[in-house]
Structure formats: C-alpha cells, structure tokens
mmCIF file of C-alpha atoms in Angstrom:
data_model
loop_
_atom_site.group_PDB
_atom_site.id
_atom_site.type_symbol
_atom_site.label_atom_id
_atom_site.label_comp_id
_atom_site.label_asym_id
_atom_site.label_seq_id
_atom_site.Cartn_x
_atom_site.Cartn_y
_atom_site.Cartn_z
ATOM 1 C CA UNK A 20 -11.921 41.936 3.322
ATOM 2 C CA UNK A 21 -15.643 42.649 2.905
ATOM 3 C CA UNK A 22 -15.012 46.324 3.689
ATOM 4 C CA UNK A 23 -12.373 46.562 0.985
ATOM 5 C CA UNK A 24 -14.716 44.998 -1.591
ATOM 6 C CA UNK A 25 -17.526 47.407 -0.733
ATOM 7 C CA UNK A 26 -15.102 50.340 -0.932
ATOM 8 C CA UNK A 27 -13.993 49.253 -4.412
ATOM 9 C CA UNK A 28 -17.623 48.888 -5.515
ATOM 10 C CA UNK A 29 -18.335 52.397 -4.172
ATOM 11 C CA UNK A 30 -15.454 53.827 -6.210
ATOM 12 C CA UNK A 31 -16.696 51.997 -9.300
ATOM 13 C CA UNK A 32 -20.188 53.403 -8.801
ATOM 14 C CA UNK A 33 -18.779 56.907 -8.361
ATOM 15 C CA UNK A 34 -16.726 56.628 -11.544
ATOM 16 C CA UNK A 35 -19.712 55.362 -13.530
ATOM 17 C CA UNK A 36 -21.960 58.088 -12.154
ATOM 18 C CA UNK A 37 -19.387 60.793 -12.938
ATOM 19 C CA UNK A 38 -18.895 59.410 -16.450
ATOM 20 C CA UNK A 39 -22.494 59.134 -17.508
ATOM 21 C CA UNK A 40 -24.217 61.728 -15.326
ATOM 22 C CA UNK A 41 -21.609 64.480 -15.040
ATOM 23 C CA UNK A 42 -22.320 66.174 -18.389
ATOM 24 C CA UNK A 43 -25.921 65.017 -18.675
ATOM 25 C CA UNK A 44 -27.992 68.091 -19.665
ATOM 26 C CA UNK A 45 -31.252 66.205 -20.148
ATOM 27 C CA UNK A 46 -34.441 67.457 -18.557
ATOM 28 C CA UNK A 47 -37.531 65.674 -17.355
ATOM 29 C CA UNK A 48 -40.792 67.571 -17.658
ATOM 30 C CA UNK A 49 -43.705 66.639 -15.414
ATOM 31 C CA UNK A 50 -47.153 67.867 -16.394
ATOM 32 C CA UNK A 51 -49.918 68.184 -13.815
ATOM 33 C CA UNK A 52 -52.408 70.640 -15.299
ATOM 34 C CA UNK A 53 -52.300 73.507 -14.893
ATOM 35 C CA UNK A 54 -48.731 73.067 -13.629
ATOM 36 C CA UNK A 55 -45.546 72.079 -15.340
ATOM 37 C CA UNK A 56 -42.314 71.125 -13.579
ATOM 38 C CA UNK A 57 -38.916 70.802 -15.288
ATOM 39 C CA UNK A 58 -36.233 68.881 -13.374
ATOM 40 C CA UNK A 59 -32.869 67.584 -14.399
ATOM 41 C CA UNK A 60 -32.622 63.968 -15.421
ATOM 42 C CA UNK A 61 -30.064 63.257 -12.671
ATOM 43 C CA UNK A 62 -32.369 64.624 -9.987
ATOM 44 C CA UNK A 63 -35.237 62.580 -11.421
ATOM 45 C CA UNK A 64 -33.202 59.366 -11.199
ATOM 46 C CA UNK A 65 -32.129 60.079 -7.619
ATOM 47 C CA UNK A 66 -35.692 60.938 -6.596
ATOM 48 C CA UNK A 67 -37.001 57.774 -8.276
ATOM 49 C CA UNK A 68 -34.513 55.554 -6.459
ATOM 50 C CA UNK A 69 -35.238 57.242 -3.136
ATOM 51 C CA UNK A 70 -38.990 56.851 -3.691
ATOM 52 C CA UNK A 71 -38.679 53.154 -4.464
ATOM 53 C CA UNK A 72 -36.573 52.613 -1.357
ATOM 54 C CA UNK A 73 -39.057 54.557 0.756
ATOM 55 C CA UNK A 74 -42.018 52.563 -0.575
ATOM 56 C CA UNK A 75 -40.188 49.274 0.018
ATOM 57 C CA UNK A 76 -39.289 50.235 3.573
ATOM 58 C CA UNK A 77 -42.818 51.388 4.258
ATOM 59 C CA UNK A 78 -44.308 48.143 2.992
ATOM 60 C CA UNK A 79 -41.781 46.105 4.979
ATOM 61 C CA UNK A 80 -42.554 48.045 8.161
ATOM 62 C CA UNK A 81 -46.282 47.625 7.564
ATOM 63 C CA UNK A 82 -45.815 43.847 7.068
ATOM 64 C CA UNK A 83 -43.756 43.594 10.243
ATOM 65 C CA UNK A 84 -46.423 45.494 12.146
ATOM 66 C CA UNK A 85 -49.209 43.252 10.832
ATOM 67 C CA UNK A 86 -47.225 40.024 11.580
ATOM 68 C CA UNK A 87 -46.269 41.145 15.073
ATOM 69 C CA UNK A 88 -48.939 39.008 16.872
ATOM 70 C CA UNK A 89 -47.963 35.912 14.884
ATOM 71 C CA UNK A 90 -44.278 36.438 15.584
ATOM 72 C CA UNK A 91 -45.000 36.954 19.261
ATOM 73 C CA UNK A 92 -46.933 33.679 19.353
ATOM 74 C CA UNK A 93 -44.104 31.863 17.565
ATOM 75 C CA UNK A 94 -41.588 33.342 19.984
ATOM 76 C CA UNK A 95 -43.620 32.173 22.975
ATOM 77 C CA UNK A 96 -43.985 28.701 21.459
ATOM 78 C CA UNK A 97 -40.246 28.516 20.706
ATOM 79 C CA UNK A 98 -39.475 29.556 24.274
ATOM 80 C CA UNK A 99 -41.783 26.875 25.726
ATOM 81 C CA UNK A 100 -40.286 24.325 23.338
ATOM 82 C CA UNK A 101 -36.788 25.210 24.561
ATOM 83 C CA UNK A 102 -37.921 24.888 28.166
ATOM 84 C CA UNK A 103 -39.551 21.511 27.440
ATOM 85 C CA UNK A 104 -36.451 20.244 25.629
ATOM 86 C CA UNK A 105 -34.289 21.434 28.508
ATOM 87 C CA UNK A 106 -36.509 19.576 30.995
ATOM 88 C CA UNK A 107 -36.270 16.403 28.880
ATOM 89 C CA UNK A 108 -32.468 16.635 28.718
ATOM 90 C CA UNK A 109 -32.390 17.244 32.450
ATOM 91 C CA UNK A 110 -34.503 14.140 33.025
ATOM 92 C CA UNK A 111 -32.141 12.102 30.866
ATOM 93 C CA UNK A 112 -29.122 13.407 32.786
ATOM 94 C CA UNK A 113 -30.685 12.640 36.176
ATOM 95 C CA UNK A 114 -31.681 9.176 34.959
ATOM 96 C CA UNK A 115 -28.129 8.305 33.936
ATOM 97 C CA UNK A 116 -26.876 9.762 37.216
ATOM 98 C CA UNK A 117 -29.117 7.414 39.192
ATOM 99 C CA UNK A 118 -31.309 10.197 40.617
ATOM 100 C CA UNK A 119 -34.570 8.620 39.576
ATOM 101 C CA UNK A 120 -36.921 10.810 41.620
ATOM 102 C CA UNK A 121 -35.484 13.948 40.040
ATOM 103 C CA UNK A 122 -35.514 12.310 36.619
ATOM 104 C CA UNK A 123 -39.205 11.516 36.988
ATOM 105 C CA UNK A 124 -40.029 15.063 38.100
ATOM 106 C CA UNK A 125 -38.103 16.566 35.179
ATOM 107 C CA UNK A 126 -39.827 14.233 32.683
ATOM 108 C CA UNK A 127 -43.210 15.083 34.191
ATOM 109 C CA UNK A 128 -42.423 18.784 33.879
ATOM 110 C CA UNK A 129 -41.578 18.307 30.200
ATOM 111 C CA UNK A 130 -44.870 16.473 29.636
ATOM 112 C CA UNK A 131 -46.844 19.197 31.428
ATOM 113 C CA UNK A 132 -45.294 21.888 29.239
ATOM 114 C CA UNK A 133 -46.192 19.935 26.116
ATOM 115 C CA UNK A 134 -49.711 19.299 27.409
ATOM 116 C CA UNK A 135 -50.276 23.003 28.124
ATOM 117 C CA UNK A 136 -48.953 24.088 24.704
ATOM 118 C CA UNK A 137 -51.267 22.985 21.871
ATOM 119 C CA UNK A 138 -48.653 23.761 19.232
ATOM 120 C CA UNK A 139 -46.271 21.202 20.808
ATOM 121 C CA UNK A 140 -48.861 18.412 21.018
ATOM 122 C CA UNK A 141 -48.166 16.991 17.491
ATOM 123 C CA UNK A 142 -44.588 16.100 18.507
ATOM 124 C CA UNK A 143 -45.336 12.469 19.376
ATOM 125 C CA UNK A 144 -41.680 11.438 19.545
ATOM 126 C CA UNK A 145 -41.057 13.984 22.307
ATOM 127 C CA UNK A 146 -44.053 12.619 24.201
ATOM 128 C CA UNK A 147 -42.842 9.028 23.821
ATOM 129 C CA UNK A 148 -39.372 9.838 25.092
ATOM 130 C CA UNK A 149 -40.759 11.743 28.075
ATOM 131 C CA UNK A 150 -43.109 8.875 28.983
ATOM 132 C CA UNK A 151 -40.299 6.323 28.605
ATOM 133 C CA UNK A 152 -37.998 8.325 30.866
ATOM 134 C CA UNK A 153 -40.770 8.655 33.421
ATOM 135 C CA UNK A 154 -41.566 4.930 33.198
ATOM 136 C CA UNK A 155 -37.888 3.986 33.490
ATOM 137 C CA UNK A 156 -37.473 6.160 36.563
ATOM 138 C CA UNK A 157 -40.599 4.710 38.179
ATOM 139 C CA UNK A 158 -39.368 1.189 37.394
ATOM 140 C CA UNK A 159 -36.183 1.918 39.330
ATOM 141 C CA UNK A 160 -38.314 3.295 42.139
ATOM 142 C CA UNK A 161 -40.397 0.065 42.169
ATOM 143 C CA UNK A 162 -43.586 1.968 41.357
ATOM 144 C CA UNK A 163 -45.002 -0.573 38.906
ATOM 145 C CA UNK A 164 -48.529 0.826 38.684
ATOM 146 C CA UNK A 165 -47.527 4.298 37.490
ATOM 147 C CA UNK A 166 -44.723 2.787 35.410
ATOM 148 C CA UNK A 167 -47.247 0.726 33.458
ATOM 149 C CA UNK A 168 -49.443 3.806 32.969
ATOM 150 C CA UNK A 169 -46.611 5.808 31.398
ATOM 151 C CA UNK A 170 -45.539 2.818 29.310
ATOM 152 C CA UNK A 171 -49.088 2.369 27.993
ATOM 153 C CA UNK A 172 -49.253 6.066 27.101
ATOM 154 C CA UNK A 173 -45.908 5.832 25.287
ATOM 155 C CA UNK A 174 -47.135 2.853 23.252
ATOM 156 C CA UNK A 175 -50.491 4.518 22.632
ATOM 157 C CA UNK A 176 -48.860 7.640 21.229
ATOM 158 C CA UNK A 177 -46.791 5.459 18.888
ATOM 159 C CA UNK A 178 -49.823 3.890 17.225
ATOM 160 C CA UNK A 179 -50.924 5.182 13.884
ATOM 161 C CA UNK A 180 -50.797 4.509 10.140
ATOM 162 C CA UNK A 181 -47.050 4.896 9.843
ATOM 163 C CA UNK A 182 -43.935 2.797 10.071
ATOM 164 C CA UNK A 183 -42.651 1.989 13.565
ATOM 165 C CA UNK A 184 -40.065 4.389 14.879
ATOM 166 C CA UNK A 185 -37.047 3.528 17.031
ATOM 167 C CA UNK A 186 -38.798 5.026 20.056
ATOM 168 C CA UNK A 187 -41.698 2.576 19.764
ATOM 169 C CA UNK A 188 -39.336 -0.370 19.285
ATOM 170 C CA UNK A 189 -37.318 0.761 22.293
ATOM 171 C CA UNK A 190 -40.499 1.029 24.360
ATOM 172 C CA UNK A 191 -41.442 -2.559 23.618
ATOM 173 C CA UNK A 192 -37.942 -3.843 24.351
ATOM 174 C CA UNK A 193 -37.870 -1.886 27.616
ATOM 175 C CA UNK A 194 -41.268 -3.276 28.551
ATOM 176 C CA UNK A 195 -39.988 -6.824 28.001
ATOM 177 C CA UNK A 196 -36.883 -6.090 30.047
ATOM 178 C CA UNK A 197 -38.975 -4.696 32.901
ATOM 179 C CA UNK A 198 -41.222 -7.763 32.787
ATOM 180 C CA UNK A 199 -38.131 -9.924 33.234
ATOM 181 C CA UNK A 200 -37.077 -7.802 36.195
ATOM 182 C CA UNK A 201 -40.539 -8.502 37.641
ATOM 183 C CA UNK A 202 -39.974 -12.258 37.019
ATOM 184 C CA UNK A 203 -42.980 -12.252 34.694
ATOM 185 C CA UNK A 204 -41.730 -14.501 31.900
ATOM 186 C CA UNK A 205 -45.104 -14.954 30.100
ATOM 187 C CA UNK A 206 -45.559 -11.182 29.878
ATOM 188 C CA UNK A 207 -42.011 -10.755 28.525
ATOM 189 C CA UNK A 208 -42.544 -13.440 25.881
ATOM 190 C CA UNK A 209 -45.861 -11.860 24.914
ATOM 191 C CA UNK A 210 -44.241 -8.454 24.436
ATOM 192 C CA UNK A 211 -41.386 -9.934 22.422
ATOM 193 C CA UNK A 212 -43.864 -11.802 20.211
ATOM 194 C CA UNK A 213 -45.478 -8.463 19.289
ATOM 195 C CA UNK A 214 -42.225 -7.185 17.774
ATOM 196 C CA UNK A 215 -41.846 -7.068 14.021
ATOM 197 C CA UNK A 216 -39.657 -9.805 12.500
ATOM 198 C CA UNK A 217 -36.800 -7.383 11.883
ATOM 199 C CA UNK A 218 -36.753 -6.128 15.461
ATOM 200 C CA UNK A 219 -37.178 -9.636 16.902
ATOM 201 C CA UNK A 220 -33.937 -10.746 15.214
ATOM 202 C CA UNK A 221 -31.865 -8.041 16.864
ATOM 203 C CA UNK A 222 -29.304 -9.087 19.442
ATOM 204 C CA UNK A 223 -30.987 -7.266 22.331
ATOM 205 C CA UNK A 224 -34.362 -8.834 21.540
ATOM 206 C CA UNK A 225 -32.786 -12.288 21.314
ATOM 207 C CA UNK A 226 -30.992 -11.784 24.639
ATOM 208 C CA UNK A 227 -34.290 -10.861 26.294
ATOM 209 C CA UNK A 228 -36.017 -13.835 24.672
ATOM 210 C CA UNK A 229 -33.286 -16.142 25.942
ATOM 211 C CA UNK A 230 -33.705 -14.864 29.501
ATOM 212 C CA UNK A 231 -37.498 -15.110 29.277
ATOM 213 C CA UNK A 232 -37.389 -18.660 27.918
ATOM 214 C CA UNK A 233 -35.041 -19.780 30.681
ATOM 215 C CA UNK A 234 -37.199 -18.062 33.293
ATOM 216 C CA UNK A 235 -40.296 -19.760 31.860
ATOM 217 C CA UNK A 236 -38.447 -23.105 31.927
ATOM 218 C CA UNK A 237 -38.579 -23.612 28.175
ATOM 219 C CA UNK A 238 -35.083 -24.975 27.573
ATOM 220 C CA UNK A 239 -35.700 -26.028 23.965
ATOM 221 C CA UNK A 240 -36.875 -22.547 22.979
ATOM 222 C CA UNK A 241 -33.969 -21.066 24.932
ATOM 223 C CA UNK A 242 -31.585 -23.391 23.081
ATOM 224 C CA UNK A 243 -32.844 -22.214 19.687
ATOM 225 C CA UNK A 244 -32.553 -18.586 20.745
ATOM 226 C CA UNK A 245 -29.045 -19.133 22.071
ATOM 227 C CA UNK A 246 -28.135 -20.762 18.756
ATOM 228 C CA UNK A 247 -29.241 -17.582 16.922
ATOM 229 C CA UNK A 248 -27.240 -15.439 19.344
ATOM 230 C CA UNK A 249 -24.185 -17.577 18.742
ATOM 231 C CA UNK A 250 -24.602 -17.062 14.978
ATOM 232 C CA UNK A 251 -24.783 -13.297 15.605
ATOM 233 C CA UNK A 252 -21.518 -13.619 17.601
ATOM 234 C CA UNK A 253 -23.186 -12.283 20.740
ATOM 235 C CA UNK A 254 -20.925 -14.553 22.840
ATOM 236 C CA UNK A 255 -17.388 -15.777 22.594
ATOM 237 C CA UNK A 256 -16.949 -19.276 21.161
ATOM 238 C CA UNK A 257 -16.218 -20.822 24.557
ATOM 239 C CA UNK A 258 -19.121 -19.072 26.295
ATOM 240 C CA UNK A 259 -21.516 -19.974 23.484
ATOM 241 C CA UNK A 260 -20.481 -23.619 23.573
ATOM 242 C CA UNK A 261 -20.920 -23.818 27.341
ATOM 243 C CA UNK A 262 -24.303 -22.075 27.223
ATOM 244 C CA UNK A 263 -25.629 -24.289 24.427
ATOM 245 C CA UNK A 264 -24.539 -27.411 26.249
ATOM 246 C CA UNK A 265 -26.075 -26.331 29.541
ATOM 247 C CA UNK A 266 -29.393 -25.549 27.814
ATOM 248 C CA UNK A 267 -29.321 -28.896 26.032
ATOM 249 C CA UNK A 268 -28.625 -30.639 29.361
ATOM 250 C CA UNK A 269 -31.528 -28.776 30.940
ATOM 251 C CA UNK A 270 -33.864 -29.814 28.138
ATOM 252 C CA UNK A 271 -32.730 -33.453 28.390
ATOM 253 C CA UNK A 272 -33.166 -33.603 32.152
ATOM 254 C CA UNK A 273 -36.682 -32.203 31.752
ATOM 255 C CA UNK A 274 -37.819 -35.231 29.722
ATOM 256 C CA UNK A 275 -40.073 -37.490 31.803
ATOM 257 C CA UNK A 276 -40.384 -40.572 29.575
ATOM 258 C CA UNK A 277 -38.525 -42.184 26.667
ATOM 259 C CA UNK A 278 -41.003 -40.938 24.045
ATOM 260 C CA UNK A 279 -40.599 -37.353 25.179
ATOM 261 C CA UNK A 280 -36.819 -37.720 25.139
ATOM 262 C CA UNK A 281 -36.905 -39.186 21.626
ATOM 263 C CA UNK A 282 -39.028 -36.297 20.350
ATOM 264 C CA UNK A 283 -36.682 -33.849 22.025
ATOM 265 C CA UNK A 284 -33.655 -35.524 20.464
ATOM 266 C CA UNK A 285 -35.203 -35.194 17.001
ATOM 267 C CA UNK A 286 -35.906 -31.509 17.608
ATOM 268 C CA UNK A 287 -32.284 -30.821 18.490
ATOM 269 C CA UNK A 288 -30.106 -29.137 15.901
ATOM 270 C CA UNK A 289 -27.693 -31.437 14.072
ATOM 271 C CA UNK A 290 -24.809 -29.636 15.759
ATOM 272 C CA UNK A 291 -26.232 -30.520 19.178
ATOM 273 C CA UNK A 292 -26.738 -34.165 18.229
ATOM 274 C CA UNK A 293 -23.097 -34.340 17.122
ATOM 275 C CA UNK A 294 -21.852 -32.904 20.411
ATOM 276 C CA UNK A 295 -20.298 -35.712 22.479
ATOM 277 C CA UNK A 296 -21.331 -34.240 25.830
ATOM 278 C CA UNK A 297 -24.950 -33.678 24.776
ATOM 279 C CA UNK A 298 -25.231 -37.152 23.261
ATOM 280 C CA UNK A 299 -23.736 -38.762 26.368
ATOM 281 C CA UNK A 300 -26.118 -36.885 28.664
ATOM 282 C CA UNK A 301 -29.094 -37.924 26.531
ATOM 283 C CA UNK A 302 -27.916 -41.568 26.385
ATOM 284 C CA UNK A 303 -27.444 -41.682 30.174
ATOM 285 C CA UNK A 304 -30.909 -40.265 30.762
ATOM 286 C CA UNK A 305 -32.422 -42.740 28.306
ATOM 287 C CA UNK A 306 -30.561 -45.637 29.918
ATOM 288 C CA UNK A 307 -31.871 -44.657 33.361
ATOM 289 C CA UNK A 308 -35.370 -44.932 31.853
ATOM 290 C CA UNK A 309 -34.669 -48.580 30.985
ATOM 291 C CA UNK A 310 -33.817 -48.084 27.297
ATOM 292 C CA UNK A 311 -30.161 -49.163 27.409
ATOM 293 C CA UNK A 312 -30.183 -50.687 23.923
ATOM 294 C CA UNK A 313 -31.344 -47.433 22.294
ATOM 295 C CA UNK A 314 -28.928 -45.443 24.451
ATOM 296 C CA UNK A 315 -26.027 -47.499 23.126
ATOM 297 C CA UNK A 316 -27.316 -46.917 19.593
ATOM 298 C CA UNK A 317 -27.057 -43.173 20.188
ATOM 299 C CA UNK A 318 -23.480 -43.641 21.417
ATOM 300 C CA UNK A 319 -22.316 -45.998 18.672
ATOM 301 C CA UNK A 320 -21.367 -43.305 16.073
ATOM 302 C CA UNK A 321 -19.059 -41.692 18.609
ATOM 303 C CA UNK A 322 -17.430 -44.976 19.618
ATOM 304 C CA UNK A 323 -16.674 -45.798 15.993
ATOM 305 C CA UNK A 324 -14.078 -43.005 15.897
ATOM 306 C CA UNK A 325 -13.208 -42.800 19.598
ATOM 307 C CA UNK A 326 -9.512 -43.326 18.874
ATOM 308 C CA UNK A 327 -9.325 -39.842 17.313
ATOM 309 C CA UNK A 328 -11.124 -38.070 20.152
ATOM 310 C CA UNK A 329 -9.431 -36.157 22.999
ATOM 311 C CA UNK A 330 -9.103 -37.588 26.515
ATOM 312 C CA UNK A 331 -12.013 -35.601 27.985
ATOM 313 C CA UNK A 332 -14.451 -36.811 25.342
ATOM 314 C CA UNK A 333 -13.266 -40.402 25.730
ATOM 315 C CA UNK A 334 -13.876 -40.211 29.477
ATOM 316 C CA UNK A 335 -17.393 -38.861 28.888
ATOM 317 C CA UNK A 336 -18.148 -41.646 26.409
ATOM 318 C CA UNK A 337 -16.918 -44.258 28.894
ATOM 319 C CA UNK A 338 -19.206 -42.922 31.634
ATOM 320 C CA UNK A 339 -22.187 -42.929 29.265
ATOM 321 C CA UNK A 340 -21.488 -46.449 28.004
ATOM 322 C CA UNK A 341 -21.093 -47.837 31.519
ATOM 323 C CA UNK A 342 -24.475 -46.303 32.354
ATOM 324 C CA UNK A 343 -25.973 -48.130 29.337
ATOM 325 C CA UNK A 344 -24.218 -51.496 29.881
ATOM 326 C CA UNK A 345 -27.241 -53.638 30.866
ATOM 327 C CA UNK A 346 -28.008 -55.963 27.993
ATOM 328 C CA UNK A 347 -24.867 -55.155 25.997
ATOM 329 C CA UNK A 348 -24.099 -57.676 23.267
ATOM 330 C CA UNK A 349 -20.814 -59.222 22.128
ATOM 331 C CA UNK A 350 -20.857 -57.001 19.047
ATOM 332 C CA UNK A 351 -19.476 -54.214 21.229
ATOM 333 C CA UNK A 352 -16.354 -56.172 22.272
ATOM 334 C CA UNK A 353 -14.352 -55.606 19.057
ATOM 335 C CA UNK A 354 -15.107 -51.901 19.255
ATOM 336 C CA UNK A 355 -14.011 -51.692 22.908
ATOM 337 C CA UNK A 356 -10.929 -53.843 22.410
ATOM 338 C CA UNK A 357 -9.722 -51.820 19.422
ATOM 339 C CA UNK A 358 -10.193 -48.578 21.390
ATOM 340 C CA UNK A 359 -8.271 -49.967 24.388
ATOM 341 C CA UNK A 360 -5.536 -51.240 22.076
ATOM 342 C CA UNK A 361 -5.254 -47.834 20.365
ATOM 343 C CA UNK A 362 -4.810 -46.147 23.788
ATOM 344 C CA UNK A 363 -3.205 -48.734 26.091
ATOM 345 C CA UNK A 364 -2.469 -46.130 28.783
ATOM 346 C CA UNK A 365 -6.014 -44.812 28.930
ATOM 347 C CA UNK A 366 -7.500 -46.378 32.066
ATOM 348 C CA UNK A 367 -10.953 -45.085 31.135
ATOM 349 C CA UNK A 368 -11.093 -47.378 28.082
ATOM 350 C CA UNK A 369 -9.657 -50.268 30.085
ATOM 351 C CA UNK A 370 -12.319 -49.720 32.721
ATOM 352 C CA UNK A 371 -15.086 -49.678 30.085
ATOM 353 C CA UNK A 372 -13.780 -52.913 28.547
ATOM 354 C CA UNK A 373 -13.600 -54.574 31.970
ATOM 355 C CA UNK A 374 -17.168 -53.558 32.852
ATOM 356 C CA UNK A 375 -18.417 -54.806 29.478
ATOM 357 C CA UNK A 376 -16.656 -58.164 29.948
ATOM 358 C CA UNK A 377 -18.172 -58.488 33.406
ATOM 359 C CA UNK A 378 -21.624 -57.755 31.964
ATOM 360 C CA UNK A 379 -21.048 -60.504 29.373
ATOM 361 C CA UNK A 380 -19.980 -62.851 32.227
ATOM 362 C CA UNK A 381 -16.437 -63.192 30.871
ATOM 363 C CA UNK A 382 -15.163 -62.979 34.416
ATOM 364 C CA UNK A 383 -11.568 -64.090 33.978
ATOM 365 C CA UNK A 384 -10.467 -61.292 31.692
ATOM 366 C CA UNK A 385 -12.841 -58.854 33.348
ATOM 367 C CA UNK A 386 -11.288 -59.483 36.771
ATOM 368 C CA UNK A 387 -7.811 -58.842 35.406
ATOM 369 C CA UNK A 388 -8.751 -55.503 33.842
ATOM 370 C CA UNK A 389 -10.906 -54.312 36.754
ATOM 371 C CA UNK A 390 -8.238 -55.115 39.359
ATOM 372 C CA UNK A 391 -5.765 -53.052 37.380
ATOM 373 C CA UNK A 392 -8.193 -50.141 37.246
ATOM 374 C CA UNK A 393 -9.313 -50.408 40.883
ATOM 375 C CA UNK A 394 -5.750 -50.244 42.199
ATOM 376 C CA UNK A 395 -4.637 -47.326 40.060
ATOM 377 C CA UNK A 396 -5.002 -43.966 41.809
ATOM 378 C CA UNK A 397 -5.060 -42.167 38.447
ATOM 379 C CA UNK A 398 -8.631 -43.326 37.898
ATOM 380 C CA UNK A 399 -11.356 -41.195 39.527
ATOM 381 C CA UNK A 400 -12.510 -42.443 42.929
ATOM 382 C CA UNK A 401 -16.057 -43.044 41.710
ATOM 383 C CA UNK A 402 -14.888 -45.382 38.967
ATOM 384 C CA UNK A 403 -12.423 -47.172 41.264
ATOM 385 C CA UNK A 404 -15.279 -47.771 43.713
ATOM 386 C CA UNK A 405 -17.471 -49.073 40.859
ATOM 387 C CA UNK A 406 -14.617 -51.371 39.796
ATOM 388 C CA UNK A 407 -14.340 -52.833 43.324
ATOM 389 C CA UNK A 408 -18.102 -53.365 43.407
ATOM 390 C CA UNK A 409 -17.952 -55.127 40.040
ATOM 391 C CA UNK A 410 -15.142 -57.344 41.366
ATOM 392 C CA UNK A 411 -17.225 -58.106 44.463
ATOM 393 C CA UNK A 412 -20.139 -59.103 42.242
ATOM 394 C CA UNK A 413 -17.862 -61.393 40.213
ATOM 395 C CA UNK A 414 -16.579 -62.990 43.436
ATOM 396 C CA UNK A 415 -20.145 -63.566 44.636
ATOM 397 C CA UNK A 416 -21.060 -65.159 41.314
ATOM 398 C CA UNK A 417 -18.090 -67.504 41.715
ATOM 399 C CA UNK A 418 -19.000 -68.240 45.365
ATOM 400 C CA UNK A 419 -15.845 -66.644 46.842
ATOM 401 C CA UNK A 420 -17.328 -64.855 49.862
ATOM 402 C CA UNK A 421 -13.945 -63.848 51.303
ATOM 403 C CA UNK A 422 -12.886 -62.148 48.083
ATOM 404 C CA UNK A 423 -16.290 -60.482 47.817
ATOM 405 C CA UNK A 424 -16.019 -59.087 51.366
ATOM 406 C CA UNK A 425 -12.519 -57.845 50.663
ATOM 407 C CA UNK A 426 -13.711 -56.074 47.528
ATOM 408 C CA UNK A 427 -16.623 -54.499 49.413
ATOM 409 C CA UNK A 428 -14.204 -53.163 52.036
ATOM 410 C CA UNK A 429 -11.970 -51.665 49.366
ATOM 411 C CA UNK A 430 -15.025 -50.114 47.700
ATOM 412 C CA UNK A 431 -16.029 -48.517 51.003
ATOM 413 C CA UNK A 432 -12.505 -47.164 51.467
ATOM 414 C CA UNK A 433 -12.594 -45.662 47.949
ATOM 415 C CA UNK A 434 -15.859 -43.765 48.571
#
C-alpha cells in the first residue's frame, strides 16, 4: 500500500514538473567577475536542490562522526544495563524456584554490575530490589548476619527526601516477617511501628502484627489487631469468631488478680463483652479469685434473656453460674425457675437450679432436681459427678451417712 502511494506521488510530481518546467525558457545568470555563467532555470533549481541535500547529508555525517564516542558510551551502558536486568530477573526466577544459592549469586552479580557502572548507580530501586533478593535468599539459607547487612543496605538506599516507594515498604514488611521467623517478637513489633499509618493498616502488616503480638504474649494487643483484620475481612466469619474468642480467653487467663481482670474487662470491645463465651470465661476466672458476687453480676444480663439463647450458650452459662454459686442470694431463684420452666427438657437449667437450691440450703427440692440430673445419662459426666457430690453433701448435712456414702460411690463411678 505504501509503495502504491509513493508511486502515485511520483507520477504527480512528474506531471507538475512537465507542466511548469517543460516550456520554461528562463535563464539564470551568475556573475563572478570577470566571469559570467548563463544556465537554464530548470538546471539551476535541480542544482540548488542537490546542493541543499548534499550540505544536509554532510552536516549529518559530521554530527554522527562527532557524537560517535558518546553513542559508543551509551551503547556500552545500555548493554551493561541489559546484563544487570537479566541477572536480576534470573535471581528472581531462582528465588521462586527455591534455588536460593543461585538466586543469591545472580543478585550479587547484578549488584556488582551496577557498582562497576557509574551511570547505573542512580537507579536506587534496582539496588533495593537486588539487595532484597539477596537478603531473602540468605534468610532461606539461615545466614542471618549477611541477610541483615543486605537488608540494612536496602533500607539505607531508600532513605532520602522523597515519598516512600513500594520497595521500601516491602523491605520493612519483609524485615518484620524475618524477625518473626527468628522468633524475635520485639524486633518485629519495632519494625512494624516504624511503618507509616497507611502501610500499618494494610492486611499483611496487620497479619504480621497479630503474629508478633501473640509471640510476645500480648493477647490484648493481638485481640485489637485481630478485630481490625476481621473488619478488613481477612478471615471468614467462623474463623474470625474463633480467633477473637481464643485471644480473649488468653487475655483473661493471663490476669493475676481481680483488679487486673476488671481493667482488662473494661478494655475489651463492646462486642467481646457481649459474647456469651467470653463473658462466661471471665466470670469463671473472677469467681475462682473469690469474687463470686461480681462474677454473677457479669452473668446477669445474659441470664435475663437466657430463654431465647441456643442450647450451647445455655450450657456455657450454666457452667459459669455454677462456678460462681458461693454466696448466691434468693434473688436468683425466680430467674432460674423461669428459665427451667421455659425449657423443661433442658437438664442443664435443671442442674443449675438444683445446685442453686442446694447452695441456699433448700435441700428438699434440691435433692429432687439433682437426683433427676445425676441419673440421666444425657447430662455430661462431669456435671453428673458434681450432682452426686452435691447430693452427698446434702446427705452429710442431714446426718445420713449411708446415703452420703452411696452418693460418693456413684460420683466415683461417674468420673
């Protein structure tokens, strides 16, 4: 197609030239004393065009000759840049292939080429990537000393009066991840604290912070981080719920006195305080510290609507209340009786009511309910054993040694 267009243009030029120059009888006279030259106008035009083209080509050739050293230097630099880029890509390929020794050698070769070529030195991003690949390979090879050297050089090359680049952010995240692999939680938390607020809110940074907080045995900080991850939908709903509960349990079990547990409870998110399992674990731990009255106060909001709760949550509330029974008052009886009446087939609620009656020394009705629970195999063995022990205690209080011994034997058989 291009050939056809040029051919048409050639024909057009020929027609124009034949039209305007064919009958042109004009002359051009050139004076150069003492000479005079007369040439046709057509010849003058052709000679002028040829002269212009010759001058242009001569100047172009002269410029190319003068710029030859510069072009040679640029060609050599471009060749070394291609070799360095090829070495960097090779290092990346070997790294992903699990050949870490070869990856390190290729990255080192790329850095040597850059170091020996002054024109390539300003490319700081290339240097950072090469150092990170070398550090990552050395980390896999368990060479921590040289790994830290390359990591420091990568971070050093990233410093300057400019905005952080993804390579620098990746270097800091990798450094935190490697610190976790070394089981150095304080170092990982220190590196994560140096991140900018925008980077620190990213999912990967939050995952690393969660691991570091758990490794450093900071369950409350880990719980807050896990809450942020759950909001970012980093986990499924079921996994997030299980993780948050386990972290809350870990924080509760770490409390050493009632005051510490109270402060921890106030620091919990409102969602955690409304979780039945978390509240029951906290109430049990507080009751074991001798604060049964306050433990029951923490459980009271859940018992007020226990009739609408599923079976698993009711069972958890029963276990927590039984743990906090010492010193229970008669004000709890209407609440327990209404719950047992709303679910007459729920042995857990019957068991809780029986234990509460026994604690209040209402032994007649307590014995009736506890005997029903102790003889029913549907109740867990631990609770059936506790029911037999409560019946034995009632028998001892009434002075019936034979009944007490019989209950102790049944409790031993239920263990």
